[in-house]
Amino acid sequence: MSVIERPLETIQELFRKNWKEGESTDKNDFGVTKHFQELFDTREKLSKIPVLDAQSISTLPLNSLVRFRCMVQDTELSQEVALFASTISNKPDGEEAFICHRYSDGPHEDQMLTSRQNQELMDLRSSYYCVSVPGQSQWVKDADKPTDLDAAVDGLKLEEKKASEVIAERFPFPAVSHFAAVVKTHSSDVSIGVADMVEVIGVLGASDKVSSGDSFDFQEESTAGPRIPTVHAILMNKVEDHGHPELEVNGRPTETDLENLTRDAKTIRENLIQYIAQAVRGDKFAAELVLLQLLARVYSRPSGAVLGKFSLNLKDSTANSPVAKSLENVAKSVLPKVHAIPMTLENLNKNYFYPRGEEHLCSGMLQVTRGTLLLLDETAMEEGTLVDQGIKNLKAVSDVSLYQTLNYVFPYNSLEFQTDISLLIISFGSSLIPVDCGITLKPEPASPDQQSEPTEEELQSFRRYISALRLAEYKFSEDMAKEIETEFMEQRKAASAAGSTLITPNDLALNISLARLVALSKGELTLTRECWDHAVALSKQIKERSSTTTTE
């Protein structure tokens, strides 16, 4: 496909056809965005574009079209004034032409600028430091590769290049290998924030030297900073928080997807609970809560409240319990983005869980994209003292659990950013982190037929089920709301008359949250009486299991 091999030729044709002299460079892309959107308007077509990552960077040629799915780690790199278009003279024949440089590093080696200064137009570029998606599961990486890599790069002049470099403190997880690139955007309409997950379609540029500060150093003789690859963005789309490579970028399941899921949801639900139960020592009630937690997301923030979050704490007092590792393996097999954090004293006292900035923005373990599951293993914590840094880290995790916010700390102030991070905490006793729900595990011996591993086909169905239903539109009917309100008031009156404990607004809020998740897990997009009763029953069991002791 010539546009993949030589995208700059396509861009130059559009420039010659559509550019009008005297137009503003910051508001006119001379049809490039629309042209490439139409060329790659489906996931199937997008999959033909080679993926840019740590492996492919060593062979993909400069100025070829690439696809980079990444997290924006920092949006505050210095803006630069770059050459938009100029009259150049081609070597060796000296033929002159008016060439657009917007999506490239500038004139090629076989081109030279003429002395006509009035034939030069400048452009303002914004640069973002982007990293490979933190915690991305292996099945997503495999699925995101072109179906036929040979076909995708057919005709490209491959060349071996030096492996790319990264800035370690700009990735959330210490000692985890990753890939980084500087994405340069040319549109004033792009609105991208830190920790956003984006899919960039653009032209692969040369590697720039990035200094320890936030600026770029374009002097070849400079030795400061690592060399980071550059991508000149043509399309830069936010990816919804599902992260599933087969779903559309906007994340909303199609009508066909929903029809299939609602038809098969109850069967998938039962099989998935059984699969999760293997990781929590046969405890099917705990497995059901884990499933609901995997479907949870923040869907609204009315008047400061945070609706949809559901942090979960599983308490297991068994020494050397395999639960944390087993849950990590299960989660990575069905979720697009998962990372396990051992909550050791060393991790808490010596690392950073929150981003902080001086010369540039350094990452923290909580700077991840929306929809990421963080599995916190408090059973790894040993006896000792939490220093000031450890206390600050626990405060950052608590803020995520309680409010789904994360402070980015700077020398003279801090900025609060909204998050949507799933927290699943494994501990011996009650967690150090305040959670929405905490229960004690009750192991149950599993029969041989319950210990079988799911097939690849079943895993695929689990993945689509979670990713699609998590973002499905859910409605709470007025009739059902009135029915629940009446029931709540009657229960409070009855409890008051009997002198028993009153059901609280917090209890009601938990029941409503559970009911939404139960309904979605069963493929129901509106709340039914059956789902409400199921949620109330779960809530009662949660209270019973919140203080019981694990049995062998």
CSV table of C-alpha atoms in Angstrom, one decimal, residues 10 28 33-34 38-40 67 114 164 209 223 254 282 310 312 358 417 449 459 474 492 532 542 551:
chain,number,residue,atom,x,y,z
A,10,THR,CA,0.3,11.6,-0.6
A,28,ASN,CA,-5.8,24.6,7.5
A,33,THR,CA,-7.0,14.7,8.2
A,34,LYS,CA,-10.1,13.9,6.2
A,38,GLU,CA,-11.4,7.9,5.1
A,39,LEU,CA,-8.5,5.7,4.1
A,40,PHE,CA,-8.4,4.1,7.5
A,67,ARG,CA,0.5,3.3,14.3
A,114,THR,CA,16.4,28.4,-1.8
A,164,SER,CA,15.5,3.4,20.8
A,209,LYS,CA,17.8,14.1,21.8
A,223,THR,CA,25.5,14.6,23.9
A,254,THR,CA,-22.3,-2.1,18.3
A,282,GLY,CA,-12.9,-21.9,45.2
A,310,PHE,CA,-15.9,-0.2,43.3
A,312,LEU,CA,-12.5,-4.3,46.6
A,358,GLU,CA,10.5,20.0,38.5
A,417,PHE,CA,-6.5,15.1,38.0
A,449,ASP,CA,-14.3,-30.3,36.5
A,459,LEU,CA,-11.0,-16.4,26.9
A,474,TYR,CA,-27.3,1.5,31.4
A,492,ARG,CA,-36.2,2.4,58.0
A,532,TRP,CA,-32.2,-5.5,42.5
A,542,ILE,CA,-20.9,-8.7,52.2
A,551,THR,CA,-11.1,-21.2,57.4
